[in-house]
mmCIF file of C-alpha atoms in Angstrom:
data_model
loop_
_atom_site.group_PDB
_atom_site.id
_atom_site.type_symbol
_atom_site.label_atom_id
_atom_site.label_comp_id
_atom_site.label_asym_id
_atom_site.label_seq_id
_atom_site.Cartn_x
_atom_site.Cartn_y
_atom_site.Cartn_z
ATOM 1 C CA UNK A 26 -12.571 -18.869 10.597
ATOM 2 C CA UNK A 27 -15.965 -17.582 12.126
ATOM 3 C CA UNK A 28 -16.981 -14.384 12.211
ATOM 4 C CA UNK A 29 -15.489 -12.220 14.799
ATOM 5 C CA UNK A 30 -16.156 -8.968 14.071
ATOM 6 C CA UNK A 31 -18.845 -6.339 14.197
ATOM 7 C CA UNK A 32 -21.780 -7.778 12.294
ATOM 8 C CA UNK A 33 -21.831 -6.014 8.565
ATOM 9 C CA UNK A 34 -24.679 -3.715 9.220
ATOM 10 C CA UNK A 35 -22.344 -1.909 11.964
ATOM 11 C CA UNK A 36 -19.169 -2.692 9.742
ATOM 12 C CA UNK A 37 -20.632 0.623 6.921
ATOM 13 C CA UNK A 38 -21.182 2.800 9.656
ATOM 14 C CA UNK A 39 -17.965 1.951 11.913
ATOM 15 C CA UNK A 40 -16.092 5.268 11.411
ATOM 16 C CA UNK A 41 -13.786 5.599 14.884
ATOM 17 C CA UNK A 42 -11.916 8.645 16.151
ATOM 18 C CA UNK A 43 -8.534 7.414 15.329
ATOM 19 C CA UNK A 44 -5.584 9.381 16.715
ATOM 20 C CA UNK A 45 -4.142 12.006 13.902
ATOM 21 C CA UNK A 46 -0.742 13.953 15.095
ATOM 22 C CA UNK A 47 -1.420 18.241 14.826
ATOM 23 C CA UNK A 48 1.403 18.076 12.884
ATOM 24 C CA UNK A 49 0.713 15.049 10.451
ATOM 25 C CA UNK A 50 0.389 17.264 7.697
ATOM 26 C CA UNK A 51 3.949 18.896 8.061
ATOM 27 C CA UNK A 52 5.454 15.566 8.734
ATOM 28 C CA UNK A 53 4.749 14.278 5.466
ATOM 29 C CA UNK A 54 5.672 17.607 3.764
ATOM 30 C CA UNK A 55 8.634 17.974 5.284
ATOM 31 C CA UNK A 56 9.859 13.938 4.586
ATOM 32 C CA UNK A 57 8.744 14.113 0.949
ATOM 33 C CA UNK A 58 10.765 17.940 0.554
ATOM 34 C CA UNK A 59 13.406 15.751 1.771
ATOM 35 C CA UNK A 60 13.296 13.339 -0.576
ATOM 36 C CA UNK A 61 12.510 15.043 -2.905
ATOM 37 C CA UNK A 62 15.451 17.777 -3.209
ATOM 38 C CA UNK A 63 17.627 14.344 -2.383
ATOM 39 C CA UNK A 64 17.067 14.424 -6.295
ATOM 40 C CA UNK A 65 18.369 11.092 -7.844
ATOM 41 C CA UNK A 66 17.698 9.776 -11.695
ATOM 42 C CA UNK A 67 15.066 7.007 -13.227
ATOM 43 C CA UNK A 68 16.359 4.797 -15.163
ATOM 44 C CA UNK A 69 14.934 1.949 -17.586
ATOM 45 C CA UNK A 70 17.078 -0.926 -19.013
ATOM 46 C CA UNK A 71 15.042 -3.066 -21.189
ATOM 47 C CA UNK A 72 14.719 -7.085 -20.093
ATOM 48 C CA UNK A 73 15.121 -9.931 -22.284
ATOM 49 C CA UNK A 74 11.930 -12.463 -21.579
ATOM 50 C CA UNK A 75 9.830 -14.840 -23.474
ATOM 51 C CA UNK A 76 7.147 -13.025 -23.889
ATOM 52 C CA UNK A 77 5.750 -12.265 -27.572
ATOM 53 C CA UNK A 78 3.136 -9.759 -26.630
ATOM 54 C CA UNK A 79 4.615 -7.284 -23.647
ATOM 55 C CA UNK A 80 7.668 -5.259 -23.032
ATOM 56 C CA UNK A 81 9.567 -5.397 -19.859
ATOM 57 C CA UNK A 82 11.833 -2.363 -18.439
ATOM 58 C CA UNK A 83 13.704 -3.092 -15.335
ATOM 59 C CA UNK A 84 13.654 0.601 -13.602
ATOM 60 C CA UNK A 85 15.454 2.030 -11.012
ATOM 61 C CA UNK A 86 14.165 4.920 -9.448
ATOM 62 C CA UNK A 87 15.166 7.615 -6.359
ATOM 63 C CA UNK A 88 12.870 6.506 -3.234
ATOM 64 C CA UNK A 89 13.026 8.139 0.407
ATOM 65 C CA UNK A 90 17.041 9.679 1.191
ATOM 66 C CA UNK A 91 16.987 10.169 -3.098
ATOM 67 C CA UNK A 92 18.115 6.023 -2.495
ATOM 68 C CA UNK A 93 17.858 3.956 -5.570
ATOM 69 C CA UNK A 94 14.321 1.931 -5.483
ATOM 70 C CA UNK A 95 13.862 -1.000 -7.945
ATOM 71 C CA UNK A 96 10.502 -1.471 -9.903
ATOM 72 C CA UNK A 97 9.369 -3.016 -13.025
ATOM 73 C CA UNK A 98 7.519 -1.512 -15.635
ATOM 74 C CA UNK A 99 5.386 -3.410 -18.434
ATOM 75 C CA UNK A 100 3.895 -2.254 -21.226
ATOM 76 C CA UNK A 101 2.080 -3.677 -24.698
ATOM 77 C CA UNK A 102 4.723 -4.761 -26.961
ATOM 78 C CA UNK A 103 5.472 -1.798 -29.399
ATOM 79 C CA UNK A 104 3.328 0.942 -27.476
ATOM 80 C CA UNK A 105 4.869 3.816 -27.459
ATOM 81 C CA UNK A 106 2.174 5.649 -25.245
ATOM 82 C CA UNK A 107 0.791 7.946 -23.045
ATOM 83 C CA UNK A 108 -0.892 5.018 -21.380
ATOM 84 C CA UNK A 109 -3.130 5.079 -18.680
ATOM 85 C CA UNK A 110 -0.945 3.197 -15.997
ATOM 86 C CA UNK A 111 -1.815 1.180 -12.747
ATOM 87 C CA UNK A 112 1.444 1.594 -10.199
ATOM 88 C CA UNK A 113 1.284 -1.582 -7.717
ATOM 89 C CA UNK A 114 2.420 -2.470 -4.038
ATOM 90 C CA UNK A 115 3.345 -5.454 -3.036
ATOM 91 C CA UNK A 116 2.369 -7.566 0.168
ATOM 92 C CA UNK A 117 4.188 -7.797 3.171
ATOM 93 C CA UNK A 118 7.240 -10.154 2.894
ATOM 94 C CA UNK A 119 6.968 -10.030 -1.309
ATOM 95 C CA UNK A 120 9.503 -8.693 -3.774
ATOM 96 C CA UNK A 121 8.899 -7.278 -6.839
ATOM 97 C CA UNK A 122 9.511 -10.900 -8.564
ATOM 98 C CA UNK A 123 10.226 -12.367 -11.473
ATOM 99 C CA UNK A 124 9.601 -10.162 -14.868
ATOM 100 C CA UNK A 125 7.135 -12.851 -16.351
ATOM 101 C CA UNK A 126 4.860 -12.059 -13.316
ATOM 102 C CA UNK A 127 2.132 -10.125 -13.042
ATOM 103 C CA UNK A 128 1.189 -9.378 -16.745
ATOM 104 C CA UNK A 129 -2.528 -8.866 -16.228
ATOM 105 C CA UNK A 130 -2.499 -4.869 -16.792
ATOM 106 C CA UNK A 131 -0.409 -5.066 -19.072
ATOM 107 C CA UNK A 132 -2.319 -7.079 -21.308
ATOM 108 C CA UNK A 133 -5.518 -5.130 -20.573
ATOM 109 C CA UNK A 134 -3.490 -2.410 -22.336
ATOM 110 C CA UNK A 135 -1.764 -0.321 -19.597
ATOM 111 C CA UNK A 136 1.709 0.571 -18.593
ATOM 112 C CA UNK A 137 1.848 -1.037 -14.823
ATOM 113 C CA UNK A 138 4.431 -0.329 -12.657
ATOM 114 C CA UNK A 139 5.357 -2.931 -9.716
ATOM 115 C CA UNK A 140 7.411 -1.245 -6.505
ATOM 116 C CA UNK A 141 9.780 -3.330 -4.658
ATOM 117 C CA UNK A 142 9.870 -2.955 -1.465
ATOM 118 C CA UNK A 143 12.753 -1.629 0.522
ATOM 119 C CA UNK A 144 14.064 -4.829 2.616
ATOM 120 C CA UNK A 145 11.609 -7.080 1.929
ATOM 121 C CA UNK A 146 11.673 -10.206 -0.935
ATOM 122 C CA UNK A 147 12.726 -13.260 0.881
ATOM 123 C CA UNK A 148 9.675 -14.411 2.688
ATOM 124 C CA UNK A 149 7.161 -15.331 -0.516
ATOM 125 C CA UNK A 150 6.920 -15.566 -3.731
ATOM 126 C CA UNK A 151 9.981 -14.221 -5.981
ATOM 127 C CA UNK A 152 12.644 -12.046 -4.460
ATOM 128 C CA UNK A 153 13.312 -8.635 -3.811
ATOM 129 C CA UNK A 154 16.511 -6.025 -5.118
ATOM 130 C CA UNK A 155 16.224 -3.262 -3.328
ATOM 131 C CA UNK A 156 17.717 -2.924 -0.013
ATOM 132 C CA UNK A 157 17.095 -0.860 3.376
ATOM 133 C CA UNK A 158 20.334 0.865 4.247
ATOM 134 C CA UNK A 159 18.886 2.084 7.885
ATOM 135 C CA UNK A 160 19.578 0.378 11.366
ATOM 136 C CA UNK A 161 17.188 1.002 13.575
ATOM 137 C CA UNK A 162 16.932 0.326 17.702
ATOM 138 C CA UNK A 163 15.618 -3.177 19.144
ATOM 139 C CA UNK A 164 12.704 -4.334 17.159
ATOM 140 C CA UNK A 165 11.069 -7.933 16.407
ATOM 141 C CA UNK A 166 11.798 -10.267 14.013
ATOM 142 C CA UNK A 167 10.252 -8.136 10.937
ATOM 143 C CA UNK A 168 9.561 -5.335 9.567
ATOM 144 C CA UNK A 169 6.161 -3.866 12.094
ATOM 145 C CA UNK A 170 8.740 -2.175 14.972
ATOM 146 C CA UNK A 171 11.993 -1.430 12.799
ATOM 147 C CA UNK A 172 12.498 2.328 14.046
ATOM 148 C CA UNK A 173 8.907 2.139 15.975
ATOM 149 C CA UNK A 174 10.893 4.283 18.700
ATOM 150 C CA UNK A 175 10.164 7.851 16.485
ATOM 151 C CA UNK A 176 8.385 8.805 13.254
ATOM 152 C CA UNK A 177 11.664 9.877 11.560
ATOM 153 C CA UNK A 178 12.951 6.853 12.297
ATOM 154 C CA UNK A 179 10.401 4.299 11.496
ATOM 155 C CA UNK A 180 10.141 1.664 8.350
ATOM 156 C CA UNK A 181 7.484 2.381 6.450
ATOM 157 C CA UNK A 182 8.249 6.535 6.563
ATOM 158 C CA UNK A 183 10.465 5.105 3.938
ATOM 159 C CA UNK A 184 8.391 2.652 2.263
ATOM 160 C CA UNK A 185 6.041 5.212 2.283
ATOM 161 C CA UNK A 186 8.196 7.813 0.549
ATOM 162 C CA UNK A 187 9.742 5.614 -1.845
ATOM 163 C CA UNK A 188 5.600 4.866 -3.024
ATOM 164 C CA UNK A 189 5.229 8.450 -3.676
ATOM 165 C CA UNK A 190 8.505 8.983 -5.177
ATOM 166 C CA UNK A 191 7.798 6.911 -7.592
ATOM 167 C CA UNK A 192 4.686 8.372 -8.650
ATOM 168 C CA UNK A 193 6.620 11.133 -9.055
ATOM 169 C CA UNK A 194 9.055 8.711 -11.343
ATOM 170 C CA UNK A 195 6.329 7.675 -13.726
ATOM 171 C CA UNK A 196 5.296 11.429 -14.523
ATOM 172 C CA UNK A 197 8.814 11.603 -16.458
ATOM 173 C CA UNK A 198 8.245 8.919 -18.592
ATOM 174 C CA UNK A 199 6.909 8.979 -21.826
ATOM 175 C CA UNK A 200 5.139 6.406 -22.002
ATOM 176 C CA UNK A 201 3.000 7.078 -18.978
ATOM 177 C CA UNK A 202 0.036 9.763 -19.044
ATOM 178 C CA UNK A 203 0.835 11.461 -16.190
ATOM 179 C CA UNK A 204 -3.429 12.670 -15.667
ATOM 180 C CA UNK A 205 -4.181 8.688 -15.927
ATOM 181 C CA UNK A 206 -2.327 7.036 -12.791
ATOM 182 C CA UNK A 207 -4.236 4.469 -10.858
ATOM 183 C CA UNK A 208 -2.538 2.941 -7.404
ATOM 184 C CA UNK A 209 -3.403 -0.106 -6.539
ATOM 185 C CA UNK A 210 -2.041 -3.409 -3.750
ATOM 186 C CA UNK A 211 -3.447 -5.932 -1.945
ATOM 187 C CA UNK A 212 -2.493 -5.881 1.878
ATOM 188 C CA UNK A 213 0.332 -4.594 2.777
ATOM 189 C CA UNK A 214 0.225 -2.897 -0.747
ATOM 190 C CA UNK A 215 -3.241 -2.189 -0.012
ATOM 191 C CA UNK A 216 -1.620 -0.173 2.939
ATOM 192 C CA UNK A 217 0.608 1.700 0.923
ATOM 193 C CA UNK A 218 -1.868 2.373 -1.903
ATOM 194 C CA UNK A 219 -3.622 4.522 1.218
ATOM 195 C CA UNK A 220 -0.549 6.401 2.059
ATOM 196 C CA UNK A 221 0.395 7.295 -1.499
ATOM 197 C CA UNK A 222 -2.866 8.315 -2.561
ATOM 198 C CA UNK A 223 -3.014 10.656 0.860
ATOM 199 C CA UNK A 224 -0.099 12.015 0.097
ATOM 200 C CA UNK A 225 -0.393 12.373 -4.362
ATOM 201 C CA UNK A 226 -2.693 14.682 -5.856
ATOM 202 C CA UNK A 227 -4.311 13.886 -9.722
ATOM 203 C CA UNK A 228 -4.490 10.374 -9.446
ATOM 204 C CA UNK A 229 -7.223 8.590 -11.669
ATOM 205 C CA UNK A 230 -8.187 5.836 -8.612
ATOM 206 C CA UNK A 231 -7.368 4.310 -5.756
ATOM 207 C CA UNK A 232 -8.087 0.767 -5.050
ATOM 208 C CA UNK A 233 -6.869 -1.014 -2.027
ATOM 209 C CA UNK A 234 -7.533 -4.283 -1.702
ATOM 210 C CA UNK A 235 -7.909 -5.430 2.084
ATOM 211 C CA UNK A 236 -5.331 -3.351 3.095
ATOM 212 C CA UNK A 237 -3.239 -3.770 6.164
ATOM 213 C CA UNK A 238 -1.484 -0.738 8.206
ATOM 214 C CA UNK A 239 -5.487 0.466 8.994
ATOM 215 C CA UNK A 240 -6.612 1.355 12.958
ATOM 216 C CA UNK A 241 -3.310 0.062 14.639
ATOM 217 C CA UNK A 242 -4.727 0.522 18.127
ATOM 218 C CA UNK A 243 -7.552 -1.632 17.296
ATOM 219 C CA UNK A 244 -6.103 -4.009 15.084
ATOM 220 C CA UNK A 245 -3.067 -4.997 17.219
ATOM 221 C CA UNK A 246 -5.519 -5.310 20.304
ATOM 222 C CA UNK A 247 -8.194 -8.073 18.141
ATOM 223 C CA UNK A 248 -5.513 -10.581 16.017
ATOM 224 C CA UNK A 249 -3.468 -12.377 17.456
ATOM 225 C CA UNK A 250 -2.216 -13.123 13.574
ATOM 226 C CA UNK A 251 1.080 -12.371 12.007
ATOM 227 C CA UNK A 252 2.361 -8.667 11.257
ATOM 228 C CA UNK A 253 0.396 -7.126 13.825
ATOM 229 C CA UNK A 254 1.325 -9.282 16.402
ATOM 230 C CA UNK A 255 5.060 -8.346 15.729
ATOM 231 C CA UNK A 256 3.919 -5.233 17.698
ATOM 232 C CA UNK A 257 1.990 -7.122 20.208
ATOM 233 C CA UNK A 258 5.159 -9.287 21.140
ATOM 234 C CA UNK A 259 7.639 -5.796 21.145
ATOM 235 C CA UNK A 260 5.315 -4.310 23.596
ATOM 236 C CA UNK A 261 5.064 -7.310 25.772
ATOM 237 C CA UNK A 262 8.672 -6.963 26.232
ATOM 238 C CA UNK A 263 8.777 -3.215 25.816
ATOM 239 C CA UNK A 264 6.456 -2.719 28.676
ATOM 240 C CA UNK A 265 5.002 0.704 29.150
ATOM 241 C CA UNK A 266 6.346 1.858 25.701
ATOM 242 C CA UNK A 267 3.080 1.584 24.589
ATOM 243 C CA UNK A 268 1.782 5.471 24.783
ATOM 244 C CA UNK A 269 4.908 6.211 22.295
ATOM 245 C CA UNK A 270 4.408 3.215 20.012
ATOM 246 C CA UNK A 271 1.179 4.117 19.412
ATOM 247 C CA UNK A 272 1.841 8.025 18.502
ATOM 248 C CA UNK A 273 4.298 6.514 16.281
ATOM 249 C CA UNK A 274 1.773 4.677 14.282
ATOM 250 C CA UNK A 275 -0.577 7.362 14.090
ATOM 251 C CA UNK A 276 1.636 9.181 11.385
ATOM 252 C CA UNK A 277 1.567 5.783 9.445
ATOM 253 C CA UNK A 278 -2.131 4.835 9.915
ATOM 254 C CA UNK A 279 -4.315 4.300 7.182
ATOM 255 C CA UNK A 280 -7.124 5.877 7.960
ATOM 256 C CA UNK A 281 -5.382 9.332 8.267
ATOM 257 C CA UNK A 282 -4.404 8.902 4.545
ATOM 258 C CA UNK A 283 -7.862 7.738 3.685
ATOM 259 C CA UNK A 284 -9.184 11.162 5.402
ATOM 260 C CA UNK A 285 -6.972 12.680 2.195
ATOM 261 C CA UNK A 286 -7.823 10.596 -0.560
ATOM 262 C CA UNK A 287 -8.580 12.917 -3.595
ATOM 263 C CA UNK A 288 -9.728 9.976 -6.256
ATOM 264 C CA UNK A 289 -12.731 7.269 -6.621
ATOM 265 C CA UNK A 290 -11.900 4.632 -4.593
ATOM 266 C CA UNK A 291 -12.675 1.133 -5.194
ATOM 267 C CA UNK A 292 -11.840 -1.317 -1.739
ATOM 268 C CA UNK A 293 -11.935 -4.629 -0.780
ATOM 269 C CA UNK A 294 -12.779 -6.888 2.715
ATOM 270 C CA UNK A 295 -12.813 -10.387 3.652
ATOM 271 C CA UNK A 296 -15.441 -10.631 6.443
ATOM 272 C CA UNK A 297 -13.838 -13.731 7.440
ATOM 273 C CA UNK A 298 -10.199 -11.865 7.839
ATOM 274 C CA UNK A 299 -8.172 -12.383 10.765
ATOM 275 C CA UNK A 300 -4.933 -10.890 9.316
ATOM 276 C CA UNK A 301 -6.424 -7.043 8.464
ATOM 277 C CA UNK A 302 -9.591 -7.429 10.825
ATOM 278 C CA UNK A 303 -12.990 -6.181 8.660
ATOM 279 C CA UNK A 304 -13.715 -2.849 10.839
ATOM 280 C CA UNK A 305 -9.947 -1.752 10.697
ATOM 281 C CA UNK A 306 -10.554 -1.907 6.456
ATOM 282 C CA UNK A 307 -13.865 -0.205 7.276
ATOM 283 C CA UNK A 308 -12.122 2.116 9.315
ATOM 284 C CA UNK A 309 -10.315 3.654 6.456
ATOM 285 C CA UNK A 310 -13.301 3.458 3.765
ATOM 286 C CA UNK A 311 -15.579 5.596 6.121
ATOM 287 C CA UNK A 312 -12.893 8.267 6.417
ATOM 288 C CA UNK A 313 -13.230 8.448 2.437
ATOM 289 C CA UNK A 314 -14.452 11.436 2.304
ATOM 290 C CA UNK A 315 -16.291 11.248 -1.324
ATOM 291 C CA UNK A 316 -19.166 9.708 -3.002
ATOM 292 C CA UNK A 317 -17.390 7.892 -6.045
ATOM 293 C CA UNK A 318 -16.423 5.464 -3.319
ATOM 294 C CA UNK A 319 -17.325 1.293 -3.733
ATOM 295 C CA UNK A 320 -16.429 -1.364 -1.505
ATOM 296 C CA UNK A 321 -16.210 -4.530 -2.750
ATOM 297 C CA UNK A 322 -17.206 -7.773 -0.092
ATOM 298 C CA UNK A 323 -15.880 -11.455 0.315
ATOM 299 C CA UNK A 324 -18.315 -12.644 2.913
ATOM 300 C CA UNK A 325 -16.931 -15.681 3.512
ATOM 301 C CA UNK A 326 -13.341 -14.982 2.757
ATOM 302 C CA UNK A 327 -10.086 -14.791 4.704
ATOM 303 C CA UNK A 328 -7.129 -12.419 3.798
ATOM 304 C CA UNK A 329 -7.280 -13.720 0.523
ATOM 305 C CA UNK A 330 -10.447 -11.820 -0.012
ATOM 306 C CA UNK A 331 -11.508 -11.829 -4.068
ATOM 307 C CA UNK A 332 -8.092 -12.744 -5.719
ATOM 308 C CA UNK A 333 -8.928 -12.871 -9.272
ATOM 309 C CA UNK A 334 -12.389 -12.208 -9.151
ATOM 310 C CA UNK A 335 -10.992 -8.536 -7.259
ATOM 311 C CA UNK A 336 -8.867 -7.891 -10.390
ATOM 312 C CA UNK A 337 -11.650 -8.270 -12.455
ATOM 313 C CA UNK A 338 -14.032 -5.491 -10.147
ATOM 314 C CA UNK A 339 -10.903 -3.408 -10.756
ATOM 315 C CA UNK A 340 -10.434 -3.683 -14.496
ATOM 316 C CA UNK A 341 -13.818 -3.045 -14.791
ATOM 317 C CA UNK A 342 -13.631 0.240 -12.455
ATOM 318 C CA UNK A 343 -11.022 1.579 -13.955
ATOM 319 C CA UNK A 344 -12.712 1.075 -18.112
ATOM 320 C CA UNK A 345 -15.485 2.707 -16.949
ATOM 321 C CA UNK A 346 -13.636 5.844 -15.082
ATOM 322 C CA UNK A 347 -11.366 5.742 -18.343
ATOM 323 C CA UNK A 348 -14.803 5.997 -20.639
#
């Protein structure tokens, strides 16, 4: 893939006026009051696995509506905590998986928490558990335009939600130090990471990893990749729907979270990414409105961006914000 965006000089200093709703601020009040007085319980069952040196717990927790939200949580075998704790988001199609999966906090010596995400599971990977109990009007195949008619109605008001909710979750637990949380996802996850770390105060980091759901208006205008195109084909059939589509989006965007991140913030980019273009990610880092800010760059990287080598820049963030 060539280059296609702004050159990287203009890429640090690309900070766009993107659309914020007046009342963005009591939106997301008002839907996580909801949710929360919804009330609902967390539960942990433990899980039978193979593995000698980590714990498994498969937890069920109350999301957006107080609806039952399925995670997993991982610990060091025999810990009985307060651990610091890295809560993850998965990428767009994923479910939470298998329980063998994903043991790399874990054994770095952290209680990690994996969301599932409402719906999704059966396009990559392992499969998801939780399921969306909302219809929504005419939409494309996926998950970009389910509900895109109004903000109360939209997907990822409850994906959304259902992240912060269960921050909320792992401040009950015992094993978790609730002053130590860390969110974290590549993506789509890296999308959500923005919204619950807009939205949750006390966190210990934030570190999405080229995060989708940044800039809509731009984004959906430059790819002509897969999710944002899901919008591009409902408005080519929805035509002149595109004034409300676009206020829609504005209460989801990334870069109105990022304006409200509250912890250091360690990002990611692939300057070679078609799927989250570079200045929509850039978008959202230059709305970070602190110092203890880092972005991490894949010059000649896709979507996939640093993979492992990324989970190493994190590790080593978060050991040296731990001390």
């Amino acid at each position: 893939m060539p280059r296609f965006d702004l050159d990287p000089d203009a890429l640090e200093t690309y900070r766009p006026d993107v659309r914020e709703p007046a009342d963005f601020d009591d939106f997301w009040s008002r839907t996580l009051a909801g949710a929360r007085a919804a009330g609902g319980e967390v539960t942990l069952e433990p899980v039978g696995t193979v593995l000698t040196t980590i714990d498994v717990f498969d937890v069920t927790f109350p999301g957006y509506g107080g609806e039952p939200v399925k995670a997993w949580l991982r610990v060091p075998r025999g810990e009985a905590g307060p651990l610091p704790t890295v809560i993850e988001f998965n990428g767009y199609g994923g479910g939470r998986g298998l329980p063998t999966e994903r043991l790399g906090w874990a054994s770095s010596g952290y209680a990690h928490l994996f969301m599932d995400t409402r719906g999704q599971g059966s396009t990559w990977g392992s499969p998801g558990a939780t399921p969306d109990p909302h219809g929504t009007g005419p939409s494309t195949n996926g998950f970009m335009t389910r509900g895109i008619e109004a903000p109360d109605d939209y997907y990822y008001r409850r994906v959304f939600t259902d992240a912060v909710r269960l921050i909320d979750a792992a401040r009950t637990l015992t094993i978790v130090d609730a002053d130590r949380i860390a969110v974290t996802g590549g993506s789509q996850g890296g999308g959500i990471t923005l919204a619950a770390a807009g939205l949750s105060d006390g966190l210990l980091a934030v570190m999405p990893d080229v995060p989708f759901l940044c800039h809509f208006e731009r984004a959906i205008g430059m790819t002509d990749r897969e999710p944002y195109h899901e919008v591009v084909r409902y408005l080519s059939v929805h035509r002149g729907a595109s004034a409300g589509v676009f206020e829609t989006l504005s209460y989801f965007d990334g870069v109105n979270f990022a304006r409200r991140v509250s912890a250091p913030s360690l990002f990611s980019v692939g300057l070679l990414d078609p799927v989250c273009p570079p200045s929509t990610v850039y978008a959202a880092f230059n709305h970070v409105d602190r110092d203890d800010k880092q972005m991490r760059v894949y010059d000649f990287n896709e979507h996939e961006g640093g993979q492992a080598f990324q989970w190493d820049e994190q590790a080593l963030f978060l050991a040296r914000l731990l001390g």
